[in-house]
CSV table of C-alpha atoms in Angstrom, one decimal:
chain,number,residue,atom,x,y,z
A,27,MET,CA,0.0,0.0,0.0
A,28,VAL,CA,2.7,2.3,0.9
A,29,GLY,CA,4.6,1.6,-2.3
A,30,ILE,CA,1.5,2.2,-4.5
A,31,PHE,CA,0.8,5.5,-2.7
A,32,SER,CA,4.4,6.7,-3.0
A,33,PHE,CA,4.3,6.0,-6.7
A,34,TYR,CA,0.9,7.9,-7.2
A,35,ILE,CA,2.1,11.3,-5.8
A,36,PRO,CA,5.0,11.8,-8.3
A,37,ILE,CA,2.7,11.2,-11.2
A,38,ARG,CA,0.3,13.9,-10.0
A,39,MET,CA,3.1,16.2,-9.5
A,40,LYS,CA,4.5,15.5,-12.9
A,41,LYS,CA,1.1,16.3,-14.5
A,42,PHE,CA,0.9,19.5,-12.4
A,43,VAL,CA,4.4,20.5,-13.4
A,44,PHE,CA,3.8,19.7,-17.0
A,45,ALA,CA,0.5,21.6,-17.1
A,46,LEU,CA,2.2,24.6,-15.4
A,47,PHE,CA,5.0,24.4,-17.9
A,48,ILE,CA,2.5,24.4,-20.7
A,49,LEU,CA,0.7,27.4,-19.2
A,50,LEU,CA,3.9,29.3,-18.6
A,51,SER,CA,5.0,28.6,-22.1
A,52,MET,CA,1.7,29.8,-23.6
A,53,ALA,CA,1.9,32.9,-21.4
A,54,ALA,CA,5.5,33.5,-22.6
A,55,ILE,CA,4.5,33.1,-26.2
A,56,ALA,CA,1.5,35.3,-25.8
A,57,LEU,CA,3.6,37.9,-24.0
A,58,TYR,CA,6.3,37.7,-26.7
A,59,GLY,CA,3.6,38.1,-29.4
A,60,ALA,CA,2.0,41.0,-27.6
A,61,LYS,CA,5.4,42.7,-27.2
A,62,ARG,CA,6.1,42.2,-30.9
A,63,GLN,CA,2.7,43.9,-31.7
A,64,ILE,CA,3.3,46.7,-29.3
A,65,PHE,CA,6.7,47.6,-30.9
A,66,ALA,CA,5.9,46.6,-34.5
A,67,PRO,CA,5.4,49.5,-37.0
A,68,SER,CA,1.8,50.1,-38.0
A,69,ASP,CA,0.5,49.5,-41.5
A,70,ASN,CA,-0.5,53.2,-41.7
A,71,ARG,CA,1.4,55.0,-44.5
A,72,THR,CA,0.3,58.6,-44.0
A,73,TRP,CA,0.3,61.2,-41.2
A,74,THR,CA,-2.9,61.1,-39.2
A,75,THR,CA,-4.3,63.7,-36.8
A,76,VAL,CA,-6.3,62.2,-33.9
A,77,GLN,CA,-8.1,63.7,-30.9
A,78,VAL,CA,-7.9,62.6,-27.3
A,79,GLU,CA,-11.0,63.9,-25.7
A,80,SER,CA,-10.9,65.3,-22.1
A,81,GLY,CA,-11.3,62.5,-19.6
A,82,SER,CA,-10.6,59.7,-22.1
A,83,SER,CA,-9.5,56.3,-20.7
A,84,ALA,CA,-6.7,54.4,-22.4
A,85,LEU,CA,-9.3,51.9,-23.6
A,86,LYS,CA,-11.4,54.7,-25.1
A,87,ALA,CA,-8.3,56.2,-26.8
A,88,GLY,CA,-7.4,52.7,-28.0
A,89,ASN,CA,-10.9,52.3,-29.6
A,90,MET,CA,-10.4,55.7,-31.3
A,91,LEU,CA,-7.1,54.5,-32.7
A,92,VAL,CA,-8.8,51.3,-34.0
A,93,LYS,CA,-11.5,53.4,-35.7
A,94,GLN,CA,-8.8,55.5,-37.3
A,95,GLY,CA,-7.2,52.3,-38.7
A,96,LEU,CA,-4.0,52.9,-36.8
A,97,ILE,CA,-4.1,49.8,-34.5
A,98,SER,CA,-6.0,46.5,-34.4
A,99,HIS,CA,-6.4,45.9,-30.6
A,100,ALA,CA,-7.6,48.6,-28.3
A,101,LYS,CA,-7.0,46.5,-25.2
A,102,LEU,CA,-3.4,46.0,-26.1
A,103,PHE,CA,-3.0,49.8,-26.2
A,104,SER,CA,-4.8,50.1,-22.9
A,105,TRP,CA,-2.7,47.4,-21.3
A,106,TRP,CA,0.6,49.0,-22.4
A,107,CYS,CA,-0.5,52.4,-21.0
A,108,ARG,CA,-1.4,50.8,-17.8
A,109,ILE,CA,1.8,48.8,-17.2
A,110,GLN,CA,3.9,51.8,-18.2
A,111,LYS,CA,1.8,54.1,-16.0
A,112,LEU,CA,1.2,56.5,-18.9
A,113,GLN,CA,-1.4,59.3,-18.4
A,114,LEU,CA,-3.3,60.4,-21.5
A,115,LYS,CA,-3.5,64.2,-22.1
A,116,ALA,CA,-6.4,65.8,-24.0
A,117,GLY,CA,-5.7,67.4,-27.3
A,118,TRP,CA,-5.0,66.8,-31.0
A,119,TYR,CA,-1.9,64.8,-32.0
A,120,ASP,CA,-0.1,64.1,-35.2
A,121,ILE,CA,0.7,60.4,-35.6
A,122,PRO,CA,3.6,59.7,-38.2
A,123,PRO,CA,3.4,56.8,-40.6
A,124,GLN,CA,4.2,53.3,-39.3
A,125,THR,CA,4.2,54.4,-35.6
A,126,SER,CA,4.0,51.5,-33.2
A,127,ILE,CA,1.5,51.1,-30.4
A,128,ALA,CA,4.3,52.1,-27.9
A,129,GLY,CA,5.1,55.1,-30.0
A,130,MET,CA,1.4,56.2,-30.2
A,131,ALA,CA,1.1,55.8,-26.4
A,132,LYS,CA,4.2,58.0,-26.0
A,133,ILE,CA,2.8,60.7,-28.3
A,134,LEU,CA,-0.7,60.7,-26.8
A,135,THR,CA,0.7,61.2,-23.3
A,136,SER,CA,3.4,63.8,-24.2
A,137,GLY,CA,1.1,66.8,-24.2
A,138,LYS,CA,2.8,68.0,-27.4
A,139,THR,CA,-0.3,68.7,-29.3
A,140,ALA,CA,-0.5,69.1,-33.0
A,141,ASN,CA,-0.3,72.5,-34.5
A,142,ARG,CA,-0.3,74.1,-38.0
A,143,LYS,CA,1.8,77.1,-38.9
A,144,VAL,CA,-0.1,80.0,-40.6
A,145,THR,CA,1.5,83.1,-41.9
A,146,ILE,CA,-0.5,86.3,-42.1
A,147,PRO,CA,1.2,88.9,-44.3
A,148,GLU,CA,1.5,92.5,-43.1
A,149,GLY,CA,-1.3,94.8,-43.9
A,150,ARG,CA,-4.1,92.3,-44.4
A,151,ALA,CA,-7.5,93.4,-43.4
A,152,SER,CA,-9.5,91.1,-41.2
A,153,TRP,CA,-11.8,89.9,-44.0
A,154,GLU,CA,-8.7,88.8,-46.0
A,155,MET,CA,-7.4,86.5,-43.3
A,156,PRO,CA,-9.8,83.5,-43.6
A,157,ALA,CA,-8.2,82.6,-47.0
A,158,TYR,CA,-4.9,82.1,-45.2
A,159,PHE,CA,-6.4,80.1,-42.3
A,160,ARG,CA,-8.4,77.8,-44.5
A,161,LYS,CA,-5.2,76.5,-46.1
A,162,ALA,CA,-4.4,74.9,-42.8
A,163,PHE,CA,-7.9,74.6,-41.4
A,164,PRO,CA,-10.4,73.8,-44.1
A,165,ALA,CA,-13.3,74.1,-41.7
A,166,PHE,CA,-12.4,77.7,-40.7
A,167,ASP,CA,-15.6,79.7,-40.6
A,168,SER,CA,-15.3,83.2,-42.2
A,169,THR,CA,-18.8,84.2,-41.0
A,170,LYS,CA,-17.9,83.4,-37.4
A,171,TRP,CA,-14.6,85.2,-37.8
A,172,GLU,CA,-16.3,88.3,-39.2
A,173,ALA,CA,-18.7,88.4,-36.3
A,174,LEU,CA,-16.0,88.0,-33.7
A,175,VAL,CA,-13.8,90.8,-35.2
A,176,HIS,CA,-16.7,93.2,-35.0
A,177,ASP,CA,-18.0,92.2,-31.6
A,178,PRO,CA,-17.2,95.1,-29.2
A,179,GLN,CA,-17.9,92.8,-26.1
A,180,PHE,CA,-15.3,90.2,-27.3
A,181,ALA,CA,-12.9,93.0,-28.0
A,182,GLN,CA,-13.3,94.2,-24.4
A,183,GLU,CA,-12.7,90.7,-23.1
A,184,LEU,CA,-9.4,90.6,-24.9
A,185,GLY,CA,-8.3,94.0,-23.5
A,186,VAL,CA,-9.0,96.0,-26.6
A,187,ASP,CA,-10.7,99.3,-26.1
A,188,ALA,CA,-12.3,99.6,-29.5
A,189,GLU,CA,-15.4,98.6,-31.5
A,190,SER,CA,-13.6,95.9,-33.4
A,191,LEU,CA,-10.3,94.0,-33.6
A,192,GLU,CA,-9.3,95.5,-36.9
A,193,GLY,CA,-5.7,96.6,-36.5
A,194,TYR,CA,-5.2,94.4,-33.4
A,195,LEU,CA,-4.6,91.1,-35.3
A,196,LEU,CA,-0.9,91.3,-35.5
A,197,PRO,CA,0.5,89.8,-38.8
A,198,ASP,CA,3.1,87.1,-38.1
A,199,THR,CA,3.7,83.3,-38.5
A,200,TYR,CA,1.7,81.6,-35.8
A,201,PRO,CA,1.8,78.0,-34.6
A,202,ILE,CA,-1.9,77.4,-34.1
A,203,GLU,CA,-3.1,74.3,-32.2
A,204,TYR,CA,-5.0,71.9,-34.4
A,205,GLY,CA,-8.7,72.2,-33.5
A,206,ALA,CA,-8.4,75.8,-32.4
A,207,SER,CA,-11.6,77.8,-32.8
A,208,GLU,CA,-11.9,81.1,-34.6
A,209,LYS,CA,-12.1,82.7,-31.1
A,210,ASP,CA,-8.9,80.9,-30.0
A,211,ILE,CA,-7.1,82.2,-33.1
A,212,ALA,CA,-8.3,85.8,-32.6
A,213,ARG,CA,-7.2,85.7,-29.0
A,214,GLN,CA,-3.7,84.5,-29.9
A,215,MET,CA,-3.2,87.3,-32.5
A,216,VAL,CA,-4.5,90.0,-30.2
A,217,LYS,CA,-2.3,88.8,-27.4
A,218,ALA,CA,0.7,89.1,-29.7
A,219,ASN,CA,-0.4,92.7,-30.6
A,220,LEU,CA,-0.8,93.8,-27.0
A,221,LYS,CA,2.6,92.2,-26.1
A,222,LEU,CA,4.2,94.3,-28.9
A,223,ARG,CA,2.3,97.4,-27.5
A,224,ASP,CA,3.9,96.9,-24.1
A,225,GLU,CA,7.4,96.5,-25.6
A,226,LEU,CA,7.2,99.6,-27.8
A,227,GLU,CA,5.6,101.8,-25.1
A,228,LYS,CA,8.9,101.4,-23.1
A,229,GLU,CA,10.7,103.3,-25.9
A,230,ASN,CA,9.0,106.5,-24.9
A,231,SER,CA,8.4,107.8,-28.4
A,232,PRO,CA,6.9,111.3,-28.2
A,233,LEU,CA,4.5,110.2,-31.0
A,234,TRP,CA,2.8,108.0,-28.4
A,235,LYS,CA,1.4,111.0,-26.6
A,236,GLU,CA,1.0,113.2,-29.6
A,237,LEU,CA,-1.1,110.7,-31.5
A,238,GLY,CA,-3.1,109.7,-28.4
A,239,GLY,CA,-2.3,106.1,-27.5
A,240,TRP,CA,-2.0,102.7,-29.0
A,241,HIS,CA,-5.3,102.7,-30.9
A,242,LYS,CA,-4.4,105.8,-32.9
A,243,ILE,CA,-0.9,104.6,-33.4
A,244,LEU,CA,-2.3,101.5,-35.0
A,245,THR,CA,-4.7,103.6,-37.0
A,246,LEU,CA,-2.0,105.7,-38.6
A,247,ALA,CA,0.3,102.7,-39.0
A,248,SER,CA,-2.3,100.9,-41.0
A,249,VAL,CA,-2.3,103.7,-43.5
A,250,VAL,CA,1.5,103.8,-43.6
A,251,GLU,CA,1.4,100.0,-44.2
A,252,GLU,CA,-1.0,100.3,-47.1
A,253,GLU,CA,0.8,103.2,-48.8
A,254,THR,CA,4.1,101.5,-49.4
A,255,GLY,CA,5.7,98.0,-49.4
A,256,LYS,CA,9.2,99.6,-49.3
A,257,ILE,CA,10.6,99.4,-45.8
A,258,GLU,CA,13.0,102.3,-46.5
A,259,GLU,CA,10.1,104.6,-47.3
A,260,ARG,CA,7.9,103.9,-44.3
A,261,ASN,CA,9.4,106.4,-41.9
A,262,LEU,CA,9.3,109.1,-44.6
A,263,ILE,CA,5.6,108.4,-45.4
A,264,ALA,CA,4.9,108.4,-41.7
A,265,GLY,CA,6.6,111.8,-41.5
A,266,VAL,CA,4.4,113.2,-44.3
A,267,PHE,CA,1.2,112.1,-42.5
A,268,VAL,CA,2.4,113.4,-39.1
A,269,ASN,CA,3.1,116.8,-40.8
A,270,ARG,CA,-0.4,116.8,-42.3
A,271,LEU,CA,-2.0,116.0,-38.9
A,272,ARG,CA,-0.1,118.8,-37.3
A,273,ILE,CA,-1.4,121.4,-39.6
A,274,GLY,CA,-4.9,120.1,-39.9
A,275,MET,CA,-4.5,118.9,-43.5
A,276,PRO,CA,-6.5,115.8,-44.5
A,277,LEU,CA,-4.4,112.7,-44.9
A,278,GLY,CA,-5.8,112.2,-48.4
A,279,ALA,CA,-5.0,108.5,-48.4
A,280,ASP,CA,-6.7,106.5,-51.1
A,281,PRO,CA,-6.4,103.2,-49.1
A,282,THR,CA,-8.9,104.6,-46.5
A,283,VAL,CA,-11.5,104.9,-49.3
A,284,ARG,CA,-10.7,101.4,-50.5
A,285,PHE,CA,-11.3,100.2,-46.9
A,286,ILE,CA,-14.8,101.7,-46.9
A,287,PHE,CA,-15.9,99.8,-50.0
A,288,ARG,CA,-13.6,96.8,-49.5
A,289,ASN,CA,-12.2,97.7,-52.9
A,290,LEU,CA,-8.7,96.4,-52.6
A,291,SER,CA,-7.7,96.9,-56.3
A,292,GLY,CA,-8.9,98.5,-59.4
A,293,PRO,CA,-10.2,102.1,-59.9
A,294,ILE,CA,-11.6,104.3,-57.2
A,295,TYR,CA,-14.8,106.0,-58.4
A,296,LYS,CA,-15.6,109.7,-57.9
A,297,SER,CA,-18.7,108.6,-56.0
A,298,GLN,CA,-16.6,106.7,-53.6
A,299,LEU,CA,-14.3,109.6,-53.0
A,300,GLN,CA,-17.4,111.6,-52.0
A,301,SER,CA,-18.3,109.1,-49.3
A,302,ASP,CA,-19.6,110.5,-46.0
A,303,SER,CA,-17.8,107.8,-44.1
A,304,PRO,CA,-15.5,109.1,-41.3
A,305,TYR,CA,-12.9,106.8,-42.8
A,306,ASN,CA,-12.7,108.9,-45.9
A,307,THR,CA,-9.5,110.9,-45.4
A,308,ARG,CA,-9.8,112.4,-48.8
A,309,ARG,CA,-12.7,114.5,-47.4
A,310,PHE,CA,-12.2,114.7,-43.6
A,311,GLN,CA,-9.3,115.9,-41.5
A,312,GLY,CA,-7.6,113.9,-38.8
A,313,LEU,CA,-7.4,110.2,-38.2
A,314,MET,CA,-10.1,107.7,-39.0
A,315,PRO,CA,-12.1,106.0,-36.2
A,316,GLY,CA,-9.8,103.0,-36.4
A,317,PRO,CA,-7.3,101.0,-38.5
A,318,ILE,CA,-8.0,100.1,-42.1
A,319,SER,CA,-5.9,96.9,-41.9
A,320,ASN,CA,-3.6,95.1,-39.6
A,321,PRO,CA,-0.1,96.7,-39.7
A,322,GLY,CA,3.0,94.8,-39.0
A,323,LYS,CA,5.7,95.7,-36.5
A,324,LYS,CA,7.9,97.5,-39.0
A,325,ALA,CA,5.1,99.9,-40.0
A,326,ILE,CA,4.2,100.5,-36.4
A,327,VAL,CA,7.8,101.3,-35.5
A,328,ALA,CA,8.0,103.6,-38.5
A,329,THR,CA,4.9,105.4,-37.3
A,330,LEU,CA,6.4,105.9,-33.8
A,331,HIS,CA,9.7,107.1,-35.3
A,332,PRO,CA,8.7,109.2,-38.4
A,333,ALA,CA,11.4,110.8,-40.5
A,334,ARG,CA,12.0,114.6,-40.0
A,335,THR,CA,10.9,116.1,-43.2
A,336,ASP,CA,9.2,119.1,-44.6
A,337,ALA,CA,7.3,117.0,-47.2
A,338,LEU,CA,3.6,117.2,-47.3
A,339,TYR,CA,2.9,115.2,-50.5
A,340,PHE,CA,4.0,112.0,-52.2
A,341,VAL,CA,3.1,110.2,-55.4
A,342,ALA,CA,4.1,106.8,-56.8
A,343,LYS,CA,6.8,107.1,-59.5
A,344,ASP,CA,5.2,104.4,-61.5
A,345,ASP,CA,8.6,103.5,-63.0
A,346,GLY,CA,8.7,99.9,-61.7
A,347,SER,CA,10.7,100.8,-58.6
A,348,GLY,CA,7.7,100.8,-56.3
A,349,THR,CA,9.0,104.0,-54.7
A,350,HIS,CA,7.5,107.6,-54.5
A,351,PHE,CA,8.3,111.2,-55.2
A,352,PHE,CA,8.2,113.4,-52.1
A,353,SER,CA,7.6,117.1,-52.2
A,354,SER,CA,6.9,120.0,-49.8
A,355,SER,CA,4.7,122.1,-52.1
A,356,LEU,CA,1.7,121.5,-54.3
A,357,ALA,CA,3.4,122.9,-57.3
A,358,GLN,CA,6.3,120.5,-57.0
A,359,HIS,CA,3.9,117.7,-56.3
A,360,ASN,CA,2.0,118.4,-59.5
A,361,LYS,CA,5.2,118.3,-61.5
A,362,PHE,CA,6.0,114.9,-60.0
A,363,LYS,CA,2.5,113.7,-60.9
A,364,SER,CA,3.2,114.7,-64.5
A,365,THR,CA,6.4,112.7,-64.4
A,366,ALA,CA,4.6,109.7,-63.0
A,367,ALA,CA,2.0,110.0,-65.8
A,368,ARG,CA,4.8,109.9,-68.4
A,369,ASN,CA,6.3,106.9,-66.7
A,370,ARG,CA,3.0,105.2,-67.1
A,371,GLY,CA,3.0,106.1,-70.8
A,372,GLU,CA,0.2,108.6,-70.6
């Protein structure tokens, strides 16, 4: 009896050890397979932008990645995040081609959200900007943008003491977060404008007080911006306009009339020149109620530091140089106008 019993125990143990060996082997194989899947490049061949919603669990994010066709197993993504103690962060993220599950987990927990660079050239009016934004954000809503720009309450919220944001949308190259709203973008641009204001105010230009503050500086700078694309002429043109303001002479700037009718190119009609709009500097003295476009830093600096000149007039040479004739008398100005007409072949 004893012999039989002593023989029976080892067999049971052998079966147990064998079964355990099989289980451990299967687990090892499964773990090895899972690890290979976690670090294997995905089949995706293009850049893909995905969103991690606020409060998303790793499993929910994994299901989102499955729907995007980036991974095959949501639970595998969730498991990897859990054992690595990775915390997802809400936002939009760019996933490069052939990124592994481990790589995606690293990206979605980095907080380095996707952005798109958008360049707004100097001197663009607010209504011209949607065309630039739509290149990076096809869903950009120009109607919402227009409403925001001309919303006095929104302007006040951003620290702008004006009826609209025209002039306060600083031209620059902006990294804009993917998924940003029209309101987010306007806020980013105005913030850059007001930061520039604070920097330039420290220079103590006498024009700051003479013109009457940042709003009027932007207003005059927008005209300077529209009158010339030549950096070397901006200070001189600013000097002409400052001279005119000092003696009560109308600025006489055609771009202000174009602003009224959003007529950015082509002829200006006599009926338009007779407009009763306070923006019509061909008829009315002093500055307009606000900017006619969004001036860049260089035009603003030129306005704050105008050239010392006795010139009161300028006219485009129309000789292909893009520069102007400057004069201090109407008689001289008329001669230059004739020269410009000849340059045009008239």
